Structure formats: C-alpha cells, structure tokens
Short mmCIF file of C-alpha atoms in Angstrom, two decimals:
data_model
loop_
_atom_site.label_atom_id
_atom_site.label_comp_id
_atom_site.label_asym_id
_atom_site.label_seq_id
_atom_site.Cartn_x
_atom_site.Cartn_y
_atom_site.Cartn_z
CA UNK A 1 88.12 26.60 -80.48
CA UNK A 2 87.38 30.21 -79.65
CA UNK A 3 86.06 30.47 -76.13
CA UNK A 4 83.26 32.72 -77.36
CA UNK A 5 81.90 29.93 -79.54
CA UNK A 6 82.35 27.03 -77.13
CA UNK A 7 79.18 24.98 -77.48
CA UNK A 8 77.91 21.86 -75.74
CA UNK A 9 77.27 20.41 -79.17
CA UNK A 10 81.01 20.04 -79.73
CA UNK A 11 81.25 17.25 -77.16
CA UNK A 12 78.28 15.52 -78.82
CA UNK A 13 80.17 15.60 -82.11
CA UNK A 14 83.19 14.00 -80.45
CA UNK A 15 81.01 11.27 -78.92
CA UNK A 16 79.32 10.67 -82.28
CA UNK A 17 82.69 10.15 -83.98
CA UNK A 18 83.95 7.78 -81.27
CA UNK A 19 80.79 5.72 -80.80
CA UNK A 20 79.24 5.68 -84.26
CA UNK A 21 82.27 4.47 -86.27
CA UNK A 22 80.88 5.94 -89.47
CA UNK A 23 77.71 3.83 -89.44
CA UNK A 24 75.39 6.87 -89.52
CA UNK A 25 75.61 10.41 -90.80
CA UNK A 26 74.98 13.28 -88.42
CA UNK A 27 72.34 15.83 -89.44
CA UNK A 28 72.77 19.21 -87.76
CA UNK A 29 69.69 21.39 -88.25
CA UNK A 30 68.87 24.88 -87.01
CA UNK A 31 68.14 28.43 -88.19
CA UNK A 32 70.77 30.55 -89.88
CA UNK A 33 73.28 32.42 -87.68
CA UNK A 34 73.56 29.60 -85.11
CA UNK A 35 77.24 28.95 -85.87
CA UNK A 36 76.74 25.45 -87.31
CA UNK A 37 79.50 25.77 -89.92
CA UNK A 38 81.91 27.31 -87.42
CA UNK A 39 81.51 24.43 -84.96
CA UNK A 40 81.85 21.75 -87.62
CA UNK A 41 84.91 23.41 -89.18
CA UNK A 42 86.61 23.51 -85.77
CA UNK A 43 85.60 19.90 -85.09
CA UNK A 44 86.97 18.84 -88.49
CA UNK A 45 90.32 20.59 -87.99
CA UNK A 46 90.89 18.92 -84.65
CA UNK A 47 89.65 15.41 -85.45
CA UNK A 48 90.32 14.56 -89.13
CA UNK A 49 93.23 14.38 -91.57
CA UNK A 50 91.18 15.68 -94.50
CA UNK A 51 87.83 17.41 -95.01
CA UNK A 52 85.63 17.62 -98.10
CA UNK A 53 83.27 20.59 -97.67
CA UNK A 54 80.39 20.82 -100.16
CA UNK A 55 77.97 23.75 -99.95
CA UNK A 56 74.90 22.93 -102.04
CA UNK A 57 73.88 26.59 -102.08
CA UNK A 58 76.95 27.32 -104.21
CA UNK A 59 78.02 24.13 -106.03
CA UNK A 60 77.76 23.59 -109.76
CA UNK A 61 75.23 21.37 -111.46
CA UNK A 62 78.09 18.90 -112.04
CA UNK A 63 78.33 18.14 -108.31
CA UNK A 64 74.56 17.85 -107.94
CA UNK A 65 74.42 15.47 -110.88
CA UNK A 66 77.08 13.29 -109.25
CA UNK A 67 74.78 12.78 -106.28
CA UNK A 68 71.81 12.08 -108.53
CA UNK A 69 73.61 9.70 -110.89
CA UNK A 70 75.75 7.78 -108.37
CA UNK A 71 73.65 7.79 -105.20
CA UNK A 72 73.60 3.96 -105.29
CA UNK A 73 77.32 3.71 -106.07
CA UNK A 74 79.18 5.25 -103.10
CA UNK A 75 82.64 4.16 -104.29
CA UNK A 76 82.33 6.00 -107.61
CA UNK A 77 80.60 8.99 -106.00
CA UNK A 78 83.31 9.49 -103.37
CA UNK A 79 86.14 8.93 -105.86
CA UNK A 80 84.73 11.51 -108.27
CA UNK A 81 84.16 14.02 -105.45
CA UNK A 82 87.68 13.49 -104.11
CA UNK A 83 89.14 13.98 -107.60
CA UNK A 84 87.09 17.16 -108.20
CA UNK A 85 88.03 18.74 -104.86
CA UNK A 86 91.59 17.34 -104.90
CA UNK A 87 91.10 15.79 -101.47
CA UNK A 88 92.76 12.57 -100.33
CA UNK A 89 90.44 10.12 -98.59
CA UNK A 90 91.78 8.43 -95.47
CA UNK A 91 89.45 5.70 -94.16
CA UNK A 92 87.64 7.00 -91.03
CA UNK A 93 89.95 10.02 -91.01
CA UNK A 94 88.15 12.00 -93.69
CA UNK A 95 85.03 14.07 -93.01
CA UNK A 96 82.48 14.79 -95.73
CA UNK A 97 80.45 17.91 -94.90
CA UNK A 98 77.27 18.54 -96.89
CA UNK A 99 76.26 22.12 -96.13
CA UNK A 100 72.96 23.85 -97.04
CA UNK A 101 71.46 20.40 -97.51
CA UNK A 102 67.96 21.91 -97.47
CA UNK A 103 68.66 23.49 -100.86
CA UNK A 104 69.29 20.07 -102.45
CA UNK A 105 67.35 17.47 -100.42
CA UNK A 106 67.93 14.79 -103.07
CA UNK A 107 71.52 14.45 -101.81
CA UNK A 108 70.16 12.87 -98.65
CA UNK A 109 69.09 9.84 -100.69
CA UNK A 110 72.78 8.96 -101.09
CA UNK A 111 73.45 8.92 -97.34
CA UNK A 112 72.67 5.26 -96.61
CA UNK A 113 75.02 4.01 -99.33
CA UNK A 114 77.76 6.49 -98.38
CA UNK A 115 77.60 5.32 -94.77
CA UNK A 116 77.82 1.68 -95.85
CA UNK A 117 81.11 2.52 -97.61
CA UNK A 118 82.56 3.52 -94.18
CA UNK A 119 85.50 5.48 -95.60
CA UNK A 120 84.18 8.91 -94.65
CA UNK A 121 82.32 10.26 -91.67
CA UNK A 122 79.45 12.43 -92.89
CA UNK A 123 77.88 15.56 -91.39
CA UNK A 124 74.90 17.29 -93.02
CA UNK A 125 74.22 20.96 -92.21
CA UNK A 126 71.10 22.93 -92.95
CA UNK A 127 68.49 25.45 -91.92
CA UNK A 128 64.95 24.13 -91.87
CA UNK A 129 66.05 20.68 -93.07
CA UNK A 130 63.10 19.10 -91.25
CA UNK A 131 60.51 21.44 -92.76
CA UNK A 132 58.01 19.30 -94.65
CA UNK A 133 58.60 20.95 -98.03
CA UNK A 134 62.25 19.89 -97.83
CA UNK A 135 61.55 16.19 -97.26
CA UNK A 136 58.22 15.42 -98.93
CA UNK A 137 59.65 14.13 -102.23
CA UNK A 138 62.65 12.10 -101.02
CA UNK A 139 63.33 8.82 -99.27
CA UNK A 140 64.75 9.85 -95.93
CA UNK A 141 67.96 8.05 -94.93
CA UNK A 142 67.77 5.56 -92.06
CA UNK A 143 71.51 5.89 -91.39
CA UNK A 144 71.16 9.39 -89.92
CA UNK A 145 71.31 10.85 -86.41
CA UNK A 146 69.68 14.29 -86.08
CA UNK A 147 70.70 17.11 -83.76
CA UNK A 148 69.07 20.54 -83.49
CA UNK A 149 71.31 23.51 -82.71
CA UNK A 150 69.63 26.14 -80.53
CA UNK A 151 70.80 29.62 -79.52
CA UNK A 152 73.42 29.55 -76.79
CA UNK A 153 71.92 28.77 -73.41
CA UNK A 154 72.86 30.66 -70.26
CA UNK A 155 75.61 28.19 -69.36
CA UNK A 156 77.26 28.67 -72.77
CA UNK A 157 76.78 32.44 -72.45
CA UNK A 158 78.62 32.39 -69.12
CA UNK A 159 81.50 30.41 -70.61
CA UNK A 160 81.73 32.83 -73.54
CA UNK A 161 82.11 35.73 -71.09
CA UNK A 162 84.73 33.99 -68.98
CA UNK A 163 82.24 33.03 -66.25
CA UNK A 164 82.49 29.26 -66.66
CA UNK A 165 83.31 28.78 -62.98
CA UNK A 166 80.10 30.59 -62.00
CA UNK A 167 78.06 28.41 -64.39
CA UNK A 168 79.61 25.27 -62.85
CA UNK A 169 78.78 26.52 -59.35
CA UNK A 170 75.17 27.21 -60.42
CA UNK A 171 74.77 23.64 -61.68
CA UNK A 172 76.42 22.22 -58.59
CA UNK A 173 74.13 24.16 -56.22
CA UNK A 174 71.02 23.30 -58.24
CA UNK A 175 71.82 19.60 -58.10
CA UNK A 176 72.25 19.88 -54.33
CA UNK A 177 69.10 22.08 -54.11
CA UNK A 178 71.15 24.68 -52.23
CA UNK A 179 71.30 28.47 -52.81
CA UNK A 180 74.31 30.37 -54.07
CA UNK A 181 76.01 32.80 -51.73
CA UNK A 182 74.36 36.23 -51.70
CA UNK A 183 77.26 37.74 -53.66
CA UNK A 184 77.22 35.04 -56.33
CA UNK A 185 73.43 35.21 -56.56
CA UNK A 186 73.58 38.95 -57.23
CA UNK A 187 76.30 38.46 -59.84
CA UNK A 188 74.42 35.62 -61.55
CA UNK A 189 71.17 37.61 -61.67
CA UNK A 190 72.88 40.59 -63.32
CA UNK A 191 74.56 38.29 -65.81
CA UNK A 192 71.23 36.61 -66.58
CA UNK A 193 69.52 39.96 -67.18
CA UNK A 194 72.35 40.77 -69.58
CA UNK A 195 71.69 37.42 -71.28
CA UNK A 196 68.01 38.33 -71.67
CA UNK A 197 69.05 41.42 -73.64
CA UNK A 198 71.99 40.04 -75.63
CA UNK A 199 70.36 36.67 -76.28
CA UNK A 200 72.10 33.53 -77.43
CA UNK A 201 72.80 34.07 -81.13
CA UNK A 202 76.56 33.42 -81.40
CA UNK A 203 77.26 36.52 -83.48
CA UNK A 204 75.53 38.79 -80.95
CA UNK A 205 77.29 37.11 -78.02
CA UNK A 206 80.64 37.48 -79.74
CA UNK A 207 80.02 41.18 -80.45
CA UNK A 208 79.10 41.75 -76.81
CA UNK A 209 82.06 39.77 -75.46
CA UNK A 210 84.54 41.53 -77.72
CA UNK A 211 83.42 44.96 -76.45
CA UNK A 212 82.41 44.22 -72.83
CA UNK A 213 85.81 44.95 -71.34
CA UNK A 214 85.95 48.42 -72.90
CA UNK A 215 82.45 49.81 -72.35
CA UNK A 216 79.29 48.01 -71.23
CA UNK A 217 76.89 50.29 -73.14
CA UNK A 218 78.95 50.00 -76.31
CA UNK A 219 78.98 46.20 -75.95
CA UNK A 220 75.18 46.13 -75.76
CA UNK A 221 74.99 48.39 -78.80
CA UNK A 222 77.37 46.13 -80.75
CA UNK A 223 75.23 43.10 -79.92
CA UNK A 224 72.08 44.99 -80.97
CA UNK A 225 73.59 45.77 -84.38
CA UNK A 226 74.32 42.10 -85.01
CA UNK A 227 70.84 41.08 -83.87
CA UNK A 228 69.31 43.58 -86.29
CA UNK A 229 71.15 41.86 -89.16
CA UNK A 230 70.10 38.41 -87.91
CA UNK A 231 66.45 39.45 -87.64
CA UNK A 232 66.54 40.70 -91.24
CA UNK A 233 68.11 37.41 -92.37
CA UNK A 234 65.45 35.34 -90.62
CA UNK A 235 62.70 37.36 -92.30
CA UNK A 236 64.32 36.55 -95.66
CA UNK A 237 64.10 32.86 -94.75
CA UNK A 238 60.37 33.29 -94.18
CA UNK A 239 60.01 35.09 -97.53
CA UNK A 240 61.39 32.00 -99.28
CA UNK A 241 58.77 29.50 -98.02
CA UNK A 242 55.79 28.26 -100.10
CA UNK A 243 53.23 30.93 -100.87
CA UNK A 244 50.32 28.83 -99.61
CA UNK A 245 51.11 29.74 -96.00
CA UNK A 246 53.94 32.27 -96.20
CA UNK A 247 51.68 35.19 -95.30
CA UNK A 248 50.41 33.48 -92.15
CA UNK A 249 53.88 32.43 -91.04
CA UNK A 250 55.20 35.96 -91.60
CA UNK A 251 52.26 37.55 -89.79
CA UNK A 252 52.41 35.15 -86.83
CA UNK A 253 56.17 35.52 -86.41
CA UNK A 254 55.93 39.31 -86.61
CA UNK A 255 53.15 39.36 -83.99
CA UNK A 256 54.79 37.00 -81.48
CA UNK A 257 55.97 39.94 -79.33
CA UNK A 258 52.40 41.26 -79.25
CA UNK A 259 50.91 37.91 -78.22
CA UNK A 260 53.58 37.45 -75.55
CA UNK A 261 52.75 40.89 -74.16
CA UNK A 262 49.23 39.70 -73.27
CA UNK A 263 48.57 38.32 -69.81
CA UNK A 264 47.71 34.81 -71.01
CA UNK A 265 50.30 34.73 -73.88
CA UNK A 266 47.81 32.97 -76.20
CA UNK A 267 48.05 33.32 -79.97
CA UNK A 268 44.99 35.23 -81.18
CA UNK A 269 44.23 33.73 -84.58
CA UNK A 270 41.80 36.47 -85.58
CA UNK A 271 44.65 38.97 -85.24
CA UNK A 272 46.72 37.10 -87.83
CA UNK A 273 44.05 36.89 -90.53
CA UNK A 274 40.54 38.03 -89.68
CA UNK A 275 37.97 35.24 -89.64
CA UNK A 276 40.50 32.37 -89.38
CA UNK A 277 40.58 29.54 -86.85
CA UNK A 278 43.17 27.40 -85.08
CA UNK A 279 42.86 24.35 -87.32
CA UNK A 280 43.93 26.47 -90.31
CA UNK A 281 47.33 27.15 -88.72
CA UNK A 282 48.77 23.67 -88.23
CA UNK A 283 51.17 24.13 -91.18
CA UNK A 284 52.11 27.54 -89.79
CA UNK A 285 53.04 26.17 -86.37
CA UNK A 286 54.78 23.17 -87.91
CA UNK A 287 56.94 25.42 -90.07
CA UNK A 288 57.91 27.73 -87.21
CA UNK A 289 58.72 24.76 -84.98
CA UNK A 290 60.54 22.70 -87.62
CA UNK A 291 62.57 25.70 -88.74
CA UNK A 292 63.63 26.46 -85.16
CA UNK A 293 62.29 30.01 -85.17
CA UNK A 294 59.72 29.45 -82.42
CA UNK A 295 58.85 27.10 -79.57
CA UNK A 296 55.25 25.93 -79.55
CA UNK A 297 53.51 25.34 -76.21
CA UNK A 298 50.12 23.59 -76.27
CA UNK A 299 47.47 23.22 -73.59
CA UNK A 300 46.79 19.97 -71.80
CA UNK A 301 43.48 19.68 -69.95
CA UNK A 302 44.08 16.53 -67.93
CA UNK A 303 47.69 15.70 -67.02
CA UNK A 304 46.53 12.36 -65.56
CA UNK A 305 45.99 11.18 -69.13
CA UNK A 306 49.56 12.01 -70.05
CA UNK A 307 50.86 15.15 -71.72
CA UNK A 308 51.27 13.49 -75.10
CA UNK A 309 47.57 12.59 -75.35
CA UNK A 310 46.92 16.22 -76.25
CA UNK A 311 44.82 16.95 -79.32
CA UNK A 312 47.23 18.70 -81.70
CA UNK A 313 44.39 20.88 -83.04
CA UNK A 314 43.74 22.49 -79.68
CA UNK A 315 42.88 26.13 -80.26
CA UNK A 316 44.77 27.32 -77.18
CA UNK A 317 48.39 27.71 -78.20
CA UNK A 318 51.36 29.77 -77.05
CA UNK A 319 54.38 30.48 -79.23
CA UNK A 320 57.71 31.76 -77.94
CA UNK A 321 60.61 33.23 -79.90
CA UNK A 322 63.66 31.00 -80.20
CA UNK A 323 66.00 33.77 -79.07
CA UNK A 324 65.05 36.00 -76.15
CA UNK A 325 67.54 38.65 -77.30
CA UNK A 326 65.60 39.11 -80.55
CA UNK A 327 62.39 39.38 -78.52
CA UNK A 328 64.00 41.98 -76.24
CA UNK A 329 64.87 44.14 -79.23
CA UNK A 330 61.24 43.99 -80.37
CA UNK A 331 59.64 44.96 -77.04
CA UNK A 332 62.22 47.11 -75.25
CA UNK A 333 61.08 50.73 -74.98
CA UNK A 334 63.86 51.97 -72.71
CA UNK A 335 67.60 51.50 -73.06
CA UNK A 336 68.97 47.99 -72.60
CA UNK A 337 71.20 49.27 -69.84
CA UNK A 338 68.18 50.64 -67.95
CA UNK A 339 66.45 47.26 -68.07
CA UNK A 340 69.53 45.55 -66.63
CA UNK A 341 69.95 48.12 -63.86
CA UNK A 342 66.27 48.30 -62.85
CA UNK A 343 65.23 45.81 -60.16
CA UNK A 344 61.80 45.37 -61.76
CA UNK A 345 60.61 46.09 -65.29
CA UNK A 346 57.21 45.83 -67.01
CA UNK A 347 58.95 43.52 -69.46
CA UNK A 348 60.05 41.01 -66.84
CA UNK A 349 56.97 38.86 -67.39
CA UNK A 350 57.57 38.60 -71.16
CA UNK A 351 61.33 38.09 -71.23
CA UNK A 352 61.69 35.71 -68.30
CA UNK A 353 58.88 33.45 -69.53
CA UNK A 354 60.33 33.38 -73.04
CA UNK A 355 63.75 32.57 -71.61
CA UNK A 356 62.18 29.69 -69.66
CA UNK A 357 60.57 28.30 -72.83
CA UNK A 358 63.92 28.52 -74.62
CA UNK A 359 65.85 26.85 -71.79
CA UNK A 360 63.38 23.97 -71.48
CA UNK A 361 63.22 23.43 -75.24
CA UNK A 362 67.01 23.49 -75.54
CA UNK A 363 67.13 20.67 -72.98
CA UNK A 364 64.80 18.58 -75.11
CA UNK A 365 61.51 19.14 -73.30
CA UNK A 366 58.27 19.32 -75.27
CA UNK A 367 56.27 22.26 -73.93
CA UNK A 368 52.75 22.16 -72.50
CA UNK A 369 50.79 24.39 -70.17
CA UNK A 370 47.69 23.88 -68.03
CA UNK A 371 44.67 26.03 -67.27
CA UNK A 372 41.36 25.32 -65.57
CA UNK A 373 38.30 27.49 -66.07
CA UNK A 374 36.04 28.09 -63.06
CA UNK A 375 32.42 28.47 -64.21
CA UNK A 376 31.35 30.12 -60.95
CA UNK A 377 34.15 32.70 -61.01
CA UNK A 378 33.97 33.12 -64.81
CA UNK A 379 37.74 32.96 -65.09
CA UNK A 380 40.65 30.56 -64.85
CA UNK A 381 41.41 29.61 -61.26
CA UNK A 382 44.54 27.55 -62.11
CA UNK A 383 47.19 28.56 -64.62
CA UNK A 384 50.51 26.71 -64.86
CA UNK A 385 52.99 28.24 -67.31
CA UNK A 386 54.82 25.04 -68.25
CA UNK A 387 54.39 21.33 -67.81
CA UNK A 388 57.23 18.99 -68.77
CA UNK A 389 58.00 15.37 -67.92
CA UNK A 390 60.91 13.82 -66.04
CA UNK A 391 61.28 11.10 -68.66
CA UNK A 392 59.32 9.05 -71.17
CA UNK A 393 57.04 6.06 -70.96
CA UNK A 394 54.33 5.06 -68.54
CA UNK A 395 56.41 5.82 -65.45
CA UNK A 396 57.19 9.40 -66.41
CA UNK A 397 55.86 12.06 -64.08
CA UNK A 398 55.10 15.70 -64.70
CA UNK A 399 57.01 18.76 -63.54
CA UNK A 400 54.90 21.93 -63.24
CA UNK A 401 56.79 25.21 -63.56
CA UNK A 402 55.51 28.71 -62.83
CA UNK A 403 57.37 31.88 -63.80
CA UNK A 404 57.04 34.59 -61.13
CA UNK A 405 59.78 37.12 -61.84
CA UNK A 406 57.81 40.23 -60.91
CA UNK A 407 57.59 41.86 -57.49
CA UNK A 408 55.39 39.04 -56.18
CA UNK A 409 56.75 35.55 -56.45
CA UNK A 410 54.34 33.51 -54.37
CA UNK A 411 52.03 31.20 -56.33
CA UNK A 412 48.35 30.82 -55.56
CA UNK A 413 47.59 28.30 -58.28
CA UNK A 414 50.51 25.87 -58.05
CA UNK A 415 49.44 24.50 -54.63
CA UNK A 416 45.96 23.85 -56.10
CA UNK A 417 47.50 22.01 -59.02
CA UNK A 418 49.68 19.94 -56.70
CA UNK A 419 46.65 19.02 -54.64
CA UNK A 420 44.84 17.81 -57.78
CA UNK A 421 47.69 15.86 -59.34
CA UNK A 422 50.15 15.15 -56.52
CA UNK A 423 50.47 11.45 -57.42
CA UNK A 424 51.50 12.39 -60.97
CA UNK A 425 54.08 15.03 -59.98
CA UNK A 426 57.82 14.50 -59.73
CA UNK A 427 58.86 17.99 -58.54
CA UNK A 428 57.36 21.49 -58.69
CA UNK A 429 59.21 24.72 -59.45
CA UNK A 430 58.56 28.43 -59.15
CA UNK A 431 61.09 30.55 -61.05
CA UNK A 432 61.62 33.89 -59.30
CA UNK A 433 64.33 36.45 -58.65
CA UNK A 434 64.97 35.19 -55.13
CA UNK A 435 67.68 32.72 -54.20
CA UNK A 436 66.91 28.99 -54.17
CA UNK A 437 64.70 27.71 -51.35
CA UNK A 438 62.27 24.85 -50.79
CA UNK A 439 58.95 25.55 -49.11
CA UNK A 440 55.79 23.43 -48.89
CA UNK A 441 57.12 20.89 -51.43
CA UNK A 442 57.79 23.66 -53.99
CA UNK A 443 61.34 24.44 -55.11
CA UNK A 444 61.88 28.16 -55.76
CA UNK A 445 64.77 28.76 -58.12
CA UNK A 446 66.26 31.89 -59.71
CA UNK A 447 66.06 32.06 -63.53
CA UNK A 448 69.78 31.49 -63.97
CA UNK A 449 69.19 27.86 -62.88
CA UNK A 450 66.73 27.13 -65.71
CA UNK A 451 69.44 25.54 -67.86
CA UNK A 452 69.78 22.81 -65.20
CA UNK A 453 66.20 21.47 -65.49
#
C-alpha cells in the first residue's frame, strides 16, 4: 500500500476476512473521494487469488438482471458472473466487490444467499448507502457488517507525511496522561494546524504530501486545488437527492460555515428557509448524517437521564462539516500559510471545534452538547461543547469536553458542570493549545491528542 493512503480501516478488513470466514458481507459506506475503492483494491491484491469487481454505476442491464433473476440462486448467479467476467472462483480466495451499490440497491437482496454459498468473500462499496431513499424499497440483508469510512484522522495524516513515530508517541503519552517534550509539542501543534488546513480527504493529503518536500506554500496550494474539485463533487451528490428536501439540504450544507462562525454554533432554521421550524428538518439532518457529509450534535438537558434519552426533535442543533479542510477553504480570509504561522487566529474557534467533532465522530462517539439557561442572568451560565460516553449500557458515564483553543484556555463552566454531575462523569477534558496537564480533576490536552479519545 502507498504510505500516503495507509488507513486504519485496512486492518479492520484483514480482521473481517480472518474472523468472519465469509459468513457476512462487509458494507463500506462513505462520501465520494474517501478512497474506498483504492483501499479495497489494495486489500484484494494482497489477500485474494482472484477478484470480481462490479461497478453498478457502469454495468449493463444484463448484469443487473442477473442479480434480479437469480438473487435466490447464488450458485447460478456466481457462475454466470464468473463466466461473464472470465474470473476463476477459488473458494474463500475470491473477493466479489460490488461498487456503487447505492445506484442499484436491489443487488443487496442477493447478499444473504451469496454469503450462504461461502465461495466468495463479499464487499459492498457505496456513497450514501444508508440514506433512506436507497433502502426504503428493499429487504436489507442480515448477513452484512457495516463500516463507515471517514476522512483521514490526524494519526493517519501523520503517517501519510512520514510522522508515524510522532503519532505513536502522542498516543503513548495520552494513555499515560503525560505531556510531550516541549520540542515535540511544538512540532505536533504545527503539524495539527497544517492538518486543519489540508484536511483529511485522501486526495488532498496526497497532493500536499507529494509537494511538501519541495515547497510548503505550493503543497498547500496543490491540496486546495484538489479540495475545490471534491467540494464541487459533493455538491453534485446533493443535487441528485429527492426534490422534496434537496433545497433544504443544499441550503443547510452551504450555510454550515456561517452557522459555525456564530458564538453558539447553533443552526438557525429561519436562515435556511424563512418561516420554517426544527421539526421540518429531520429528513435534512438524517440525509446529511447518513451520507457522511456532516456530523450532527444535539442538545441534552439532563445528563443524569442518559444522553440517549434526548428528544430527536430538539430545536437546538449543531452541525459540523465532515472534513475540516473543506471548512477551512470556506472561511479562510488570509493565506493558509499565515494561519499556520500565526499563534492565534480569529478562526481558531471554528476550525478547532469542527476538528474535535470530526475526531470524536470518527472514533464512533455520538455527539451531544449541554447548555443551561440562567433566568436571573438572562443567558446561559453553563455551556459544554461536547458530551460523549465512555461506553454503552446503564454503567456508562459521560465525558464532558470543552474546546478552548483561543488565547484563554481556562474554563469557567466546566467546574460548574462537574459539581452538578460529578457522580455521572468518567473524566473531563479541556482541549487547548497548551501541553497536557491535569488540574482540579480536569485533564487539559492539546488538540493533536483528540484522536486518542
């Protein structure tokens, strides 16, 4: 595999092959430009004797009809596919890849029978496979394990740039709750600021890495060019969704940078379509979340009741962009190089918080936030940027996280929150630009450690 594209997902694919023994297909979902096909092609080359690659966005009606007519007859279906593609099938050593599965969802109805045949391992690839319009008219397969591919996290970014040893040291020091050396901290912070600008889309990271050795400014420019193409492609994806809520999805996605520029980061529904309300946007948020284009963060009013008791129609919602590099392009008014060199920037608040949402979501956390309104002061007197849990079930505890990457990093509201809910809290974090330290039961960590939570 190319070092630039080394992804954590690859090891999950290897584990799936070894542990699953062909009993279940693997569904790999995520927006376009995430490198899904690249990873699977590399995995196939290194782990199988033969590969049958079917892209439903390009195949003929003959292939689609095979899936429709023989979905309950896996032996005939596989034999006809193998004959058409001139591929030999070796039991458990042949991989069947069904790409662009969202364009022909009916093919998923053949998955259970194909898995019962056990001759081929099966991987399904798609963008927005989980979006409701792509699954509403089919019987979803039970023999399927789903993975979501996110933009590259900071650890993967480090590895792509030849800084794998630094990423390992960051994880090691986080686990020990110890700071990096001053020199390594400075290096990691600069690298993280670069990550905020470049982002984690594999094409942009590759463009940056391929030019970084020659000229730093040119590398940033090369990454920006790729991100511009990706942004245009993602807008085309939005243009293809059902008309009944396409306009709202397009408007909300376009205005995410504006909402994130506000102090409270809340989505203002009246700014999307005048006179509309939160309950009218559930399909909008579901599409953005299911498609992987945004991370949705909802308010919880009483963490003692459990984060997942939240009313899904709550009108207080935050939405973060899936890739901080794309957000940076939308909000950056100065040169990218100036942002990286400046110790503090007006955009720190936006980009660091978005990066935190991305890191937490990538690690599988569902996002919530907390706020408490003080009637006497006529304002919120407690605001916690993120609440996540340290597990699932009745014994799970909450982890409050505040993002303080400006000039001031002390928190006035987190101690109040801890006092209110101390028996429900596992650990508390403030993310700031300073090196790691623990003070008054709060762990202060630099943003480059977010991928460890």
